[in-house]
């Protein structure tokens, strides 16, 4: 197949999923064309049948705001036409599904007698639960989702939210996120020279959180949980990532007098290596449709303490792979963390179960699901 993929290239899990999907599809022999405003960050290695098309932005004094959606549409039209693509897969609905819809209509008009391009939209999270509900986007989102030839959501929660929030009657296929269980493997990632002793003393546990530090991730709750855990057991906190909440979080650490135990790592490529030296992953999010970073942790045998929002209970099995608690209940999350970190036998069982659960989301299996879905939509 000849597949166009559009995603946010630099920020967040939807871009990671889209890029890893494209890379795996290319390795399976498909021709994959990424269309975005920058090279997707995970697209670092050269693969023959992967192509990257940058959306060219034109600025004009009249345009106070960049007209990205239109520029993206025009680029999609060009790439489809000159590379004879079969489908465009839009990751994160805003504005990608809308641009793809427009591109399809333009191409229909241009190529009256030839096969029309198919549009597949994958819903990832805040495109549905937060941003998409804003009055400035809602009607366009509903229309663009309804007009897609195929729609997938990364969890059952997100599928149900889409149907109810937008009052849409449409088949939405749940295709969960996936993980490379070979790369995210505790034993092999631990051999790359990222040593626990560089981060913590022998008797200290390492708690970790990775995200883009947006308010929905509740980084300050991460710090509050850690602070309560540290009152009971020796521990360190590693915070990976960067974003709008960082300064406030640093301030809170100073206020709580725990700065020397918290390491802000900034954006990192070697997530698997850091997870491989960690004991517990914290994800107290306010909303989370899937929780890809928790899956990365689980694949590295790191149990997860998370909130019970969104799709998290579909991933993190309470009392097996970690614990879930009500959003904002940092007291309970800290209690769960201490319980797990002080009971070696229980911890071992949870770590093993976390890895087994991650294997359920194995990359090969889930990419098969996408391939079958593409085939189904192309037959329509
Ligand atoms: O929706 C977002 O906040 C952005 C998006 C992203 O690009 O990071 O995150 C969502 O997609 C991820 C990949 O499918 C999911 O693992 C995240 O749970 C989801 N984030 C939220 O729902 C907050």
mmCIF file with all atom_site columns, C-alpha atoms in Angstrom, residues 162-358:
data_model
loop_
_atom_site.group_PDB
_atom_site.id
_atom_site.type_symbol
_atom_site.label_atom_id
_atom_site.label_alt_id
_atom_site.label_comp_id
_atom_site.label_asym_id
_atom_site.label_entity_id
_atom_site.label_seq_id
_atom_site.pdbx_PDB_ins_code
_atom_site.Cartn_x
_atom_site.Cartn_y
_atom_site.Cartn_z
_atom_site.occupancy
_atom_site.B_iso_or_equiv
_atom_site.pdbx_formal_charge
_atom_site.auth_seq_id
_atom_site.auth_comp_id
_atom_site.auth_asym_id
_atom_site.auth_atom_id
_atom_site.pdbx_PDB_model_num
ATOM 1   C CA . UNK A 1 162 ? -16.479 10.393  20.902 1.00 0.00 ? 162 UNK A CA 1
ATOM 2   C CA . UNK A 1 163 ? -19.904 8.874   20.302 1.00 0.00 ? 163 UNK A CA 1
ATOM 3   C CA . UNK A 1 164 ? -21.469 10.657  23.256 1.00 0.00 ? 164 UNK A CA 1
ATOM 4   C CA . UNK A 1 165 ? -19.643 14.022  23.202 1.00 0.00 ? 165 UNK A CA 1
ATOM 5   C CA . UNK A 1 166 ? -20.227 14.598  19.510 1.00 0.00 ? 166 UNK A CA 1
ATOM 6   C CA . UNK A 1 167 ? -23.459 12.626  19.171 1.00 0.00 ? 167 UNK A CA 1
ATOM 7   C CA . UNK A 1 168 ? -21.948 10.689  16.329 1.00 0.00 ? 168 UNK A CA 1
ATOM 8   C CA . UNK A 1 169 ? -23.339 7.464   14.936 1.00 0.00 ? 169 UNK A CA 1
ATOM 9   C CA . UNK A 1 170 ? -20.343 5.902   13.325 1.00 0.00 ? 170 UNK A CA 1
ATOM 10  C CA . UNK A 1 171 ? -18.363 2.680   13.498 1.00 0.00 ? 171 UNK A CA 1
ATOM 11  C CA . UNK A 1 172 ? -15.249 3.440   15.479 1.00 0.00 ? 172 UNK A CA 1
ATOM 12  C CA . UNK A 1 173 ? -12.691 0.674   15.727 1.00 0.00 ? 173 UNK A CA 1
ATOM 13  C CA . UNK A 1 174 ? -10.655 0.475   18.910 1.00 0.00 ? 174 UNK A CA 1
ATOM 14  C CA . UNK A 1 175 ? -6.999  -0.109  18.054 1.00 0.00 ? 175 UNK A CA 1
ATOM 15  C CA . UNK A 1 176 ? -4.939  0.415   21.190 1.00 0.00 ? 176 UNK A CA 1
ATOM 16  C CA . UNK A 1 177 ? -1.471  1.878   21.322 1.00 0.00 ? 177 UNK A CA 1
ATOM 17  C CA . UNK A 1 178 ? 1.461   -0.471  21.053 1.00 0.00 ? 178 UNK A CA 1
ATOM 18  C CA . UNK A 1 179 ? 4.958   -1.001  22.352 1.00 0.00 ? 179 UNK A CA 1
ATOM 19  C CA . UNK A 1 180 ? 8.236   -2.372  21.057 1.00 0.00 ? 180 UNK A CA 1
ATOM 20  C CA . UNK A 1 181 ? 8.758   -4.952  23.809 1.00 0.00 ? 181 UNK A CA 1
ATOM 21  C CA . UNK A 1 182 ? 12.287  -5.680  22.581 1.00 0.00 ? 182 UNK A CA 1
ATOM 22  C CA . UNK A 1 183 ? 13.466  -2.083  22.964 1.00 0.00 ? 183 UNK A CA 1
ATOM 23  C CA . UNK A 1 184 ? 11.453  -1.519  26.150 1.00 0.00 ? 184 UNK A CA 1
ATOM 24  C CA . UNK A 1 185 ? 12.976  -4.453  27.989 1.00 0.00 ? 185 UNK A CA 1
ATOM 25  C CA . UNK A 1 186 ? 14.393  -4.057  31.472 1.00 0.00 ? 186 UNK A CA 1
ATOM 26  C CA . UNK A 1 187 ? 17.308  -6.454  31.101 1.00 0.00 ? 187 UNK A CA 1
ATOM 27  C CA . UNK A 1 188 ? 18.571  -5.190  27.740 1.00 0.00 ? 188 UNK A CA 1
ATOM 28  C CA . UNK A 1 189 ? 17.937  -1.490  28.434 1.00 0.00 ? 189 UNK A CA 1
ATOM 29  C CA . UNK A 1 190 ? 19.890  -1.831  31.699 1.00 0.00 ? 190 UNK A CA 1
ATOM 30  C CA . UNK A 1 191 ? 23.022  -2.810  29.762 1.00 0.00 ? 191 UNK A CA 1
ATOM 31  C CA . UNK A 1 192 ? 23.461  0.540   28.051 1.00 0.00 ? 192 UNK A CA 1
ATOM 32  C CA . UNK A 1 193 ? 25.362  2.214   30.866 1.00 0.00 ? 193 UNK A CA 1
ATOM 33  C CA . UNK A 1 194 ? 22.623  4.154   32.625 1.00 0.00 ? 194 UNK A CA 1
ATOM 34  C CA . UNK A 1 195 ? 23.436  3.088   36.182 1.00 0.00 ? 195 UNK A CA 1
ATOM 35  C CA . UNK A 1 196 ? 21.093  3.312   39.137 1.00 0.00 ? 196 UNK A CA 1
ATOM 36  C CA . UNK A 1 197 ? 23.993  4.358   41.350 1.00 0.00 ? 197 UNK A CA 1
ATOM 37  C CA . UNK A 1 198 ? 24.264  7.618   39.392 1.00 0.00 ? 198 UNK A CA 1
ATOM 38  C CA . UNK A 1 199 ? 20.741  8.546   40.484 1.00 0.00 ? 199 UNK A CA 1
ATOM 39  C CA . UNK A 1 200 ? 20.167  6.997   43.901 1.00 0.00 ? 200 UNK A CA 1
ATOM 40  C CA . UNK A 1 201 ? 21.885  5.296   46.803 1.00 0.00 ? 201 UNK A CA 1
ATOM 41  C CA . UNK A 1 202 ? 21.563  1.508   47.128 1.00 0.00 ? 202 UNK A CA 1
ATOM 42  C CA . UNK A 1 203 ? 18.725  1.685   49.661 1.00 0.00 ? 203 UNK A CA 1
ATOM 43  C CA . UNK A 1 204 ? 16.719  4.311   47.768 1.00 0.00 ? 204 UNK A CA 1
ATOM 44  C CA . UNK A 1 205 ? 13.771  3.539   45.485 1.00 0.00 ? 205 UNK A CA 1
ATOM 45  C CA . UNK A 1 206 ? 13.376  5.427   42.217 1.00 0.00 ? 206 UNK A CA 1
ATOM 46  C CA . UNK A 1 207 ? 9.987   6.826   41.235 1.00 0.00 ? 207 UNK A CA 1
ATOM 47  C CA . UNK A 1 208 ? 9.668   8.163   37.705 1.00 0.00 ? 208 UNK A CA 1
ATOM 48  C CA . UNK A 1 209 ? 7.279   10.224  35.594 1.00 0.00 ? 209 UNK A CA 1
ATOM 49  C CA . UNK A 1 210 ? 7.607   11.127  31.926 1.00 0.00 ? 210 UNK A CA 1
ATOM 50  C CA . UNK A 1 211 ? 5.335   13.554  30.081 1.00 0.00 ? 211 UNK A CA 1
ATOM 51  C CA . UNK A 1 212 ? 5.097   16.858  28.257 1.00 0.00 ? 212 UNK A CA 1
ATOM 52  C CA . UNK A 1 213 ? 4.366   18.718  31.519 1.00 0.00 ? 213 UNK A CA 1
ATOM 53  C CA . UNK A 1 214 ? 0.969   20.032  30.449 1.00 0.00 ? 214 UNK A CA 1
ATOM 54  C CA . UNK A 1 215 ? -1.597  20.835  33.177 1.00 0.00 ? 215 UNK A CA 1
ATOM 55  C CA . UNK A 1 216 ? -3.596  17.621  32.396 1.00 0.00 ? 216 UNK A CA 1
ATOM 56  C CA . UNK A 1 217 ? -0.586  15.548  33.481 1.00 0.00 ? 217 UNK A CA 1
ATOM 57  C CA . UNK A 1 218 ? -0.800  16.942  37.053 1.00 0.00 ? 218 UNK A CA 1
ATOM 58  C CA . UNK A 1 219 ? 2.953   17.071  37.625 1.00 0.00 ? 219 UNK A CA 1
ATOM 59  C CA . UNK A 1 220 ? 2.409   18.812  40.959 1.00 0.00 ? 220 UNK A CA 1
ATOM 60  C CA . UNK A 1 221 ? 0.441   15.755  42.105 1.00 0.00 ? 221 UNK A CA 1
ATOM 61  C CA . UNK A 1 222 ? 3.435   13.637  41.092 1.00 0.00 ? 222 UNK A CA 1
ATOM 62  C CA . UNK A 1 223 ? 5.608   15.731  43.405 1.00 0.00 ? 223 UNK A CA 1
ATOM 63  C CA . UNK A 1 224 ? 3.049   15.622  46.243 1.00 0.00 ? 224 UNK A CA 1
ATOM 64  C CA . UNK A 1 225 ? 2.828   11.809  46.003 1.00 0.00 ? 225 UNK A CA 1
ATOM 65  C CA . UNK A 1 226 ? 6.609   11.551  46.023 1.00 0.00 ? 226 UNK A CA 1
ATOM 66  C CA . UNK A 1 227 ? 6.918   13.857  49.005 1.00 0.00 ? 227 UNK A CA 1
ATOM 67  C CA . UNK A 1 228 ? 4.511   11.670  50.996 1.00 0.00 ? 228 UNK A CA 1
ATOM 68  C CA . UNK A 1 229 ? 6.359   8.498   49.941 1.00 0.00 ? 229 UNK A CA 1
ATOM 69  C CA . UNK A 1 230 ? 9.667   10.016  51.048 1.00 0.00 ? 230 UNK A CA 1
ATOM 70  C CA . UNK A 1 231 ? 8.258   10.557  54.515 1.00 0.00 ? 231 UNK A CA 1
ATOM 71  C CA . UNK A 1 232 ? 8.056   6.761   54.821 1.00 0.00 ? 232 UNK A CA 1
ATOM 72  C CA . UNK A 1 233 ? 10.909  5.349   52.731 1.00 0.00 ? 233 UNK A CA 1
ATOM 73  C CA . UNK A 1 234 ? 14.180  6.606   51.190 1.00 0.00 ? 234 UNK A CA 1
ATOM 74  C CA . UNK A 1 235 ? 13.408  7.503   47.578 1.00 0.00 ? 235 UNK A CA 1
ATOM 75  C CA . UNK A 1 236 ? 14.273  9.700   44.605 1.00 0.00 ? 236 UNK A CA 1
ATOM 76  C CA . UNK A 1 237 ? 12.097  11.118  41.853 1.00 0.00 ? 237 UNK A CA 1
ATOM 77  C CA . UNK A 1 238 ? 13.108  11.369  38.197 1.00 0.00 ? 238 UNK A CA 1
ATOM 78  C CA . UNK A 1 239 ? 11.040  13.725  36.056 1.00 0.00 ? 239 UNK A CA 1
ATOM 79  C CA . UNK A 1 240 ? 11.552  13.329  32.322 1.00 0.00 ? 240 UNK A CA 1
ATOM 80  C CA . UNK A 1 241 ? 10.184  15.849  29.825 1.00 0.00 ? 241 UNK A CA 1
ATOM 81  C CA . UNK A 1 242 ? 9.473   19.529  29.704 1.00 0.00 ? 242 UNK A CA 1
ATOM 82  C CA . UNK A 1 243 ? 6.549   21.861  29.231 1.00 0.00 ? 243 UNK A CA 1
ATOM 83  C CA . UNK A 1 244 ? 4.430   24.632  30.711 1.00 0.00 ? 244 UNK A CA 1
ATOM 84  C CA . UNK A 1 245 ? 4.203   23.219  34.256 1.00 0.00 ? 245 UNK A CA 1
ATOM 85  C CA . UNK A 1 246 ? 7.931   22.839  34.819 1.00 0.00 ? 246 UNK A CA 1
ATOM 86  C CA . UNK A 1 247 ? 8.716   26.080  36.681 1.00 0.00 ? 247 UNK A CA 1
ATOM 87  C CA . UNK A 1 248 ? 5.719   25.723  38.989 1.00 0.00 ? 248 UNK A CA 1
ATOM 88  C CA . UNK A 1 249 ? 6.771   22.150  39.750 1.00 0.00 ? 249 UNK A CA 1
ATOM 89  C CA . UNK A 1 250 ? 10.325  23.222  40.568 1.00 0.00 ? 250 UNK A CA 1
ATOM 90  C CA . UNK A 1 251 ? 8.875   25.871  42.882 1.00 0.00 ? 251 UNK A CA 1
ATOM 91  C CA . UNK A 1 252 ? 6.731   23.265  44.654 1.00 0.00 ? 252 UNK A CA 1
ATOM 92  C CA . UNK A 1 253 ? 9.773   21.031  45.190 1.00 0.00 ? 253 UNK A CA 1
ATOM 93  C CA . UNK A 1 254 ? 11.576  23.958  46.854 1.00 0.00 ? 254 UNK A CA 1
ATOM 94  C CA . UNK A 1 255 ? 8.518   24.715  48.974 1.00 0.00 ? 255 UNK A CA 1
ATOM 95  C CA . UNK A 1 256 ? 8.301   21.101  50.150 1.00 0.00 ? 256 UNK A CA 1
ATOM 96  C CA . UNK A 1 257 ? 12.051  21.002  50.805 1.00 0.00 ? 257 UNK A CA 1
ATOM 97  C CA . UNK A 1 258 ? 12.618  18.005  48.525 1.00 0.00 ? 258 UNK A CA 1
ATOM 98  C CA . UNK A 1 259 ? 14.550  19.612  45.645 1.00 0.00 ? 259 UNK A CA 1
ATOM 99  C CA . UNK A 1 260 ? 17.712  17.614  46.302 1.00 0.00 ? 260 UNK A CA 1
ATOM 100 C CA . UNK A 1 261 ? 15.762  14.361  45.835 1.00 0.00 ? 261 UNK A CA 1
ATOM 101 C CA . UNK A 1 262 ? 14.068  15.347  42.567 1.00 0.00 ? 262 UNK A CA 1
ATOM 102 C CA . UNK A 1 263 ? 15.930  15.267  39.281 1.00 0.00 ? 263 UNK A CA 1
ATOM 103 C CA . UNK A 1 264 ? 14.491  17.225  36.366 1.00 0.00 ? 264 UNK A CA 1
ATOM 104 C CA . UNK A 1 265 ? 15.966  15.532  33.307 1.00 0.00 ? 265 UNK A CA 1
ATOM 105 C CA . UNK A 1 266 ? 14.311  17.621  30.564 1.00 0.00 ? 266 UNK A CA 1
ATOM 106 C CA . UNK A 1 267 ? 13.540  15.972  27.232 1.00 0.00 ? 267 UNK A CA 1
ATOM 107 C CA . UNK A 1 268 ? 15.357  12.661  26.833 1.00 0.00 ? 268 UNK A CA 1
ATOM 108 C CA . UNK A 1 269 ? 15.707  10.085  24.073 1.00 0.00 ? 269 UNK A CA 1
ATOM 109 C CA . UNK A 1 270 ? 16.820  7.242   26.294 1.00 0.00 ? 270 UNK A CA 1
ATOM 110 C CA . UNK A 1 271 ? 13.531  6.667   28.111 1.00 0.00 ? 271 UNK A CA 1
ATOM 111 C CA . UNK A 1 272 ? 13.891  2.860   28.189 1.00 0.00 ? 272 UNK A CA 1
ATOM 112 C CA . UNK A 1 273 ? 17.264  3.146   29.946 1.00 0.00 ? 273 UNK A CA 1
ATOM 113 C CA . UNK A 1 274 ? 15.803  5.417   32.638 1.00 0.00 ? 274 UNK A CA 1
ATOM 114 C CA . UNK A 1 275 ? 12.782  3.168   33.103 1.00 0.00 ? 275 UNK A CA 1
ATOM 115 C CA . UNK A 1 276 ? 15.097  0.179   33.480 1.00 0.00 ? 276 UNK A CA 1
ATOM 116 C CA . UNK A 1 277 ? 16.579  1.664   36.675 1.00 0.00 ? 277 UNK A CA 1
ATOM 117 C CA . UNK A 1 278 ? 13.199  2.756   38.081 1.00 0.00 ? 278 UNK A CA 1
ATOM 118 C CA . UNK A 1 279 ? 10.934  1.058   40.621 1.00 0.00 ? 279 UNK A CA 1
ATOM 119 C CA . UNK A 1 280 ? 7.593   2.816   40.155 1.00 0.00 ? 280 UNK A CA 1
ATOM 120 C CA . UNK A 1 281 ? 5.899   4.945   37.497 1.00 0.00 ? 281 UNK A CA 1
ATOM 121 C CA . UNK A 1 282 ? 3.486   7.719   38.525 1.00 0.00 ? 282 UNK A CA 1
ATOM 122 C CA . UNK A 1 283 ? 0.661   8.918   36.268 1.00 0.00 ? 283 UNK A CA 1
ATOM 123 C CA . UNK A 1 284 ? -1.926  10.926  38.237 1.00 0.00 ? 284 UNK A CA 1
ATOM 124 C CA . UNK A 1 285 ? -3.402  12.568  35.089 1.00 0.00 ? 285 UNK A CA 1
ATOM 125 C CA . UNK A 1 286 ? -6.618  14.544  35.011 1.00 0.00 ? 286 UNK A CA 1
ATOM 126 C CA . UNK A 1 287 ? -7.510  12.983  31.664 1.00 0.00 ? 287 UNK A CA 1
ATOM 127 C CA . UNK A 1 288 ? -5.730  10.221  29.775 1.00 0.00 ? 288 UNK A CA 1
ATOM 128 C CA . UNK A 1 289 ? -7.226  8.321   26.885 1.00 0.00 ? 289 UNK A CA 1
ATOM 129 C CA . UNK A 1 290 ? -4.600  5.578   26.925 1.00 0.00 ? 290 UNK A CA 1
ATOM 130 C CA . UNK A 1 291 ? -1.334  6.405   28.716 1.00 0.00 ? 291 UNK A CA 1
ATOM 131 C CA . UNK A 1 292 ? 1.431   5.404   26.324 1.00 0.00 ? 292 UNK A CA 1
ATOM 132 C CA . UNK A 1 293 ? 4.207   6.364   28.743 1.00 0.00 ? 293 UNK A CA 1
ATOM 133 C CA . UNK A 1 294 ? 2.711   4.057   31.384 1.00 0.00 ? 294 UNK A CA 1
ATOM 134 C CA . UNK A 1 295 ? 2.810   1.248   28.820 1.00 0.00 ? 295 UNK A CA 1
ATOM 135 C CA . UNK A 1 296 ? 6.508   1.995   28.184 1.00 0.00 ? 296 UNK A CA 1
ATOM 136 C CA . UNK A 1 297 ? 7.126   1.693   31.923 1.00 0.00 ? 297 UNK A CA 1
ATOM 137 C CA . UNK A 1 298 ? 5.169   -1.558  32.223 1.00 0.00 ? 298 UNK A CA 1
ATOM 138 C CA . UNK A 1 299 ? 7.134   -3.070  29.383 1.00 0.00 ? 299 UNK A CA 1
ATOM 139 C CA . UNK A 1 300 ? 10.270  -2.359  31.476 1.00 0.00 ? 300 UNK A CA 1
ATOM 140 C CA . UNK A 1 301 ? 8.704   -4.216  34.442 1.00 0.00 ? 301 UNK A CA 1
ATOM 141 C CA . UNK A 1 302 ? 7.849   -1.006  36.269 1.00 0.00 ? 302 UNK A CA 1
ATOM 142 C CA . UNK A 1 303 ? 4.455   -1.121  38.063 1.00 0.00 ? 303 UNK A CA 1
ATOM 143 C CA . UNK A 1 304 ? 2.240   1.965   37.702 1.00 0.00 ? 304 UNK A CA 1
ATOM 144 C CA . UNK A 1 305 ? 0.336   4.080   40.206 1.00 0.00 ? 305 UNK A CA 1
ATOM 145 C CA . UNK A 1 306 ? -2.201  6.067   38.218 1.00 0.00 ? 306 UNK A CA 1
ATOM 146 C CA . UNK A 1 307 ? -5.463  7.895   38.443 1.00 0.00 ? 307 UNK A CA 1
ATOM 147 C CA . UNK A 1 308 ? -8.598  6.040   37.387 1.00 0.00 ? 308 UNK A CA 1
ATOM 148 C CA . UNK A 1 309 ? -9.505  8.434   34.593 1.00 0.00 ? 309 UNK A CA 1
ATOM 149 C CA . UNK A 1 310 ? -10.153 7.716   30.913 1.00 0.00 ? 310 UNK A CA 1
ATOM 150 C CA . UNK A 1 311 ? -8.556  4.658   29.387 1.00 0.00 ? 311 UNK A CA 1
ATOM 151 C CA . UNK A 1 312 ? -6.066  4.123   32.226 1.00 0.00 ? 312 UNK A CA 1
ATOM 152 C CA . UNK A 1 313 ? -8.040  1.263   33.864 1.00 0.00 ? 313 UNK A CA 1
ATOM 153 C CA . UNK A 1 314 ? -7.996  -0.524  30.466 1.00 0.00 ? 314 UNK A CA 1
ATOM 154 C CA . UNK A 1 315 ? -4.203  -0.522  30.665 1.00 0.00 ? 315 UNK A CA 1
ATOM 155 C CA . UNK A 1 316 ? -3.235  -0.538  34.327 1.00 0.00 ? 316 UNK A CA 1
ATOM 156 C CA . UNK A 1 317 ? -4.985  -3.417  36.071 1.00 0.00 ? 317 UNK A CA 1
ATOM 157 C CA . UNK A 1 318 ? -5.744  -2.405  39.648 1.00 0.00 ? 318 UNK A CA 1
ATOM 158 C CA . UNK A 1 319 ? -4.094  -4.754  42.140 1.00 0.00 ? 319 UNK A CA 1
ATOM 159 C CA . UNK A 1 320 ? -2.131  -6.591  39.419 1.00 0.00 ? 320 UNK A CA 1
ATOM 160 C CA . UNK A 1 321 ? 0.079   -4.288  37.345 1.00 0.00 ? 321 UNK A CA 1
ATOM 161 C CA . UNK A 1 322 ? -0.159  -1.390  39.783 1.00 0.00 ? 322 UNK A CA 1
ATOM 162 C CA . UNK A 1 323 ? -2.900  0.580   41.486 1.00 0.00 ? 323 UNK A CA 1
ATOM 163 C CA . UNK A 1 324 ? -5.432  3.151   40.413 1.00 0.00 ? 324 UNK A CA 1
ATOM 164 C CA . UNK A 1 325 ? -7.005  5.822   42.609 1.00 0.00 ? 325 UNK A CA 1
ATOM 165 C CA . UNK A 1 326 ? -9.393  8.676   42.108 1.00 0.00 ? 326 UNK A CA 1
ATOM 166 C CA . UNK A 1 327 ? -7.931  11.655  40.295 1.00 0.00 ? 327 UNK A CA 1
ATOM 167 C CA . UNK A 1 328 ? -6.434  14.122  42.824 1.00 0.00 ? 328 UNK A CA 1
ATOM 168 C CA . UNK A 1 329 ? -6.254  11.586  45.671 1.00 0.00 ? 329 UNK A CA 1
ATOM 169 C CA . UNK A 1 330 ? -2.506  11.923  46.200 1.00 0.00 ? 330 UNK A CA 1
ATOM 170 C CA . UNK A 1 331 ? -2.833  10.521  49.731 1.00 0.00 ? 331 UNK A CA 1
ATOM 171 C CA . UNK A 1 332 ? -4.146  7.172   48.459 1.00 0.00 ? 332 UNK A CA 1
ATOM 172 C CA . UNK A 1 333 ? -1.683  7.037   45.580 1.00 0.00 ? 333 UNK A CA 1
ATOM 173 C CA . UNK A 1 334 ? 1.196   7.575   48.021 1.00 0.00 ? 334 UNK A CA 1
ATOM 174 C CA . UNK A 1 335 ? -0.198  4.859   50.308 1.00 0.00 ? 335 UNK A CA 1
ATOM 175 C CA . UNK A 1 336 ? -0.337  2.425   47.389 1.00 0.00 ? 336 UNK A CA 1
ATOM 176 C CA . UNK A 1 337 ? 3.211   3.350   46.391 1.00 0.00 ? 337 UNK A CA 1
ATOM 177 C CA . UNK A 1 338 ? 4.576   2.700   49.876 1.00 0.00 ? 338 UNK A CA 1
ATOM 178 C CA . UNK A 1 339 ? 2.631   -0.552  50.134 1.00 0.00 ? 339 UNK A CA 1
ATOM 179 C CA . UNK A 1 340 ? 4.165   -1.836  46.926 1.00 0.00 ? 340 UNK A CA 1
ATOM 180 C CA . UNK A 1 341 ? 7.690   -0.604  47.514 1.00 0.00 ? 341 UNK A CA 1
ATOM 181 C CA . UNK A 1 342 ? 7.910   -2.134  50.986 1.00 0.00 ? 342 UNK A CA 1
ATOM 182 C CA . UNK A 1 343 ? 6.596   -5.593  50.091 1.00 0.00 ? 343 UNK A CA 1
ATOM 183 C CA . UNK A 1 344 ? 9.232   -7.339  48.020 1.00 0.00 ? 344 UNK A CA 1
ATOM 184 C CA . UNK A 1 345 ? 7.153   -10.398 47.173 1.00 0.00 ? 345 UNK A CA 1
ATOM 185 C CA . UNK A 1 346 ? 4.144   -8.378  46.066 1.00 0.00 ? 346 UNK A CA 1
ATOM 186 C CA . UNK A 1 347 ? 6.393   -5.990  44.133 1.00 0.00 ? 347 UNK A CA 1
ATOM 187 C CA . UNK A 1 348 ? 7.939   -8.886  42.188 1.00 0.00 ? 348 UNK A CA 1
ATOM 188 C CA . UNK A 1 349 ? 4.497   -10.191 41.201 1.00 0.00 ? 349 UNK A CA 1
ATOM 189 C CA . UNK A 1 350 ? 3.360   -6.727  40.085 1.00 0.00 ? 350 UNK A CA 1
ATOM 190 C CA . UNK A 1 351 ? 6.524   -6.124  38.050 1.00 0.00 ? 351 UNK A CA 1
ATOM 191 C CA . UNK A 1 352 ? 6.042   -9.458  36.253 1.00 0.00 ? 352 UNK A CA 1
ATOM 192 C CA . UNK A 1 353 ? 2.339   -8.780  35.643 1.00 0.00 ? 353 UNK A CA 1
ATOM 193 C CA . UNK A 1 354 ? 3.154   -5.309  34.291 1.00 0.00 ? 354 UNK A CA 1
ATOM 194 C CA . UNK A 1 355 ? 5.483   -6.831  31.699 1.00 0.00 ? 355 UNK A CA 1
ATOM 195 C CA . UNK A 1 356 ? 2.911   -9.494  30.763 1.00 0.00 ? 356 UNK A CA 1
ATOM 196 C CA . UNK A 1 357 ? 0.232   -6.836  30.338 1.00 0.00 ? 357 UNK A CA 1
ATOM 197 C CA . UNK A 1 358 ? 2.603   -4.818  28.111 1.00 0.00 ? 358 UNK A CA 1
#
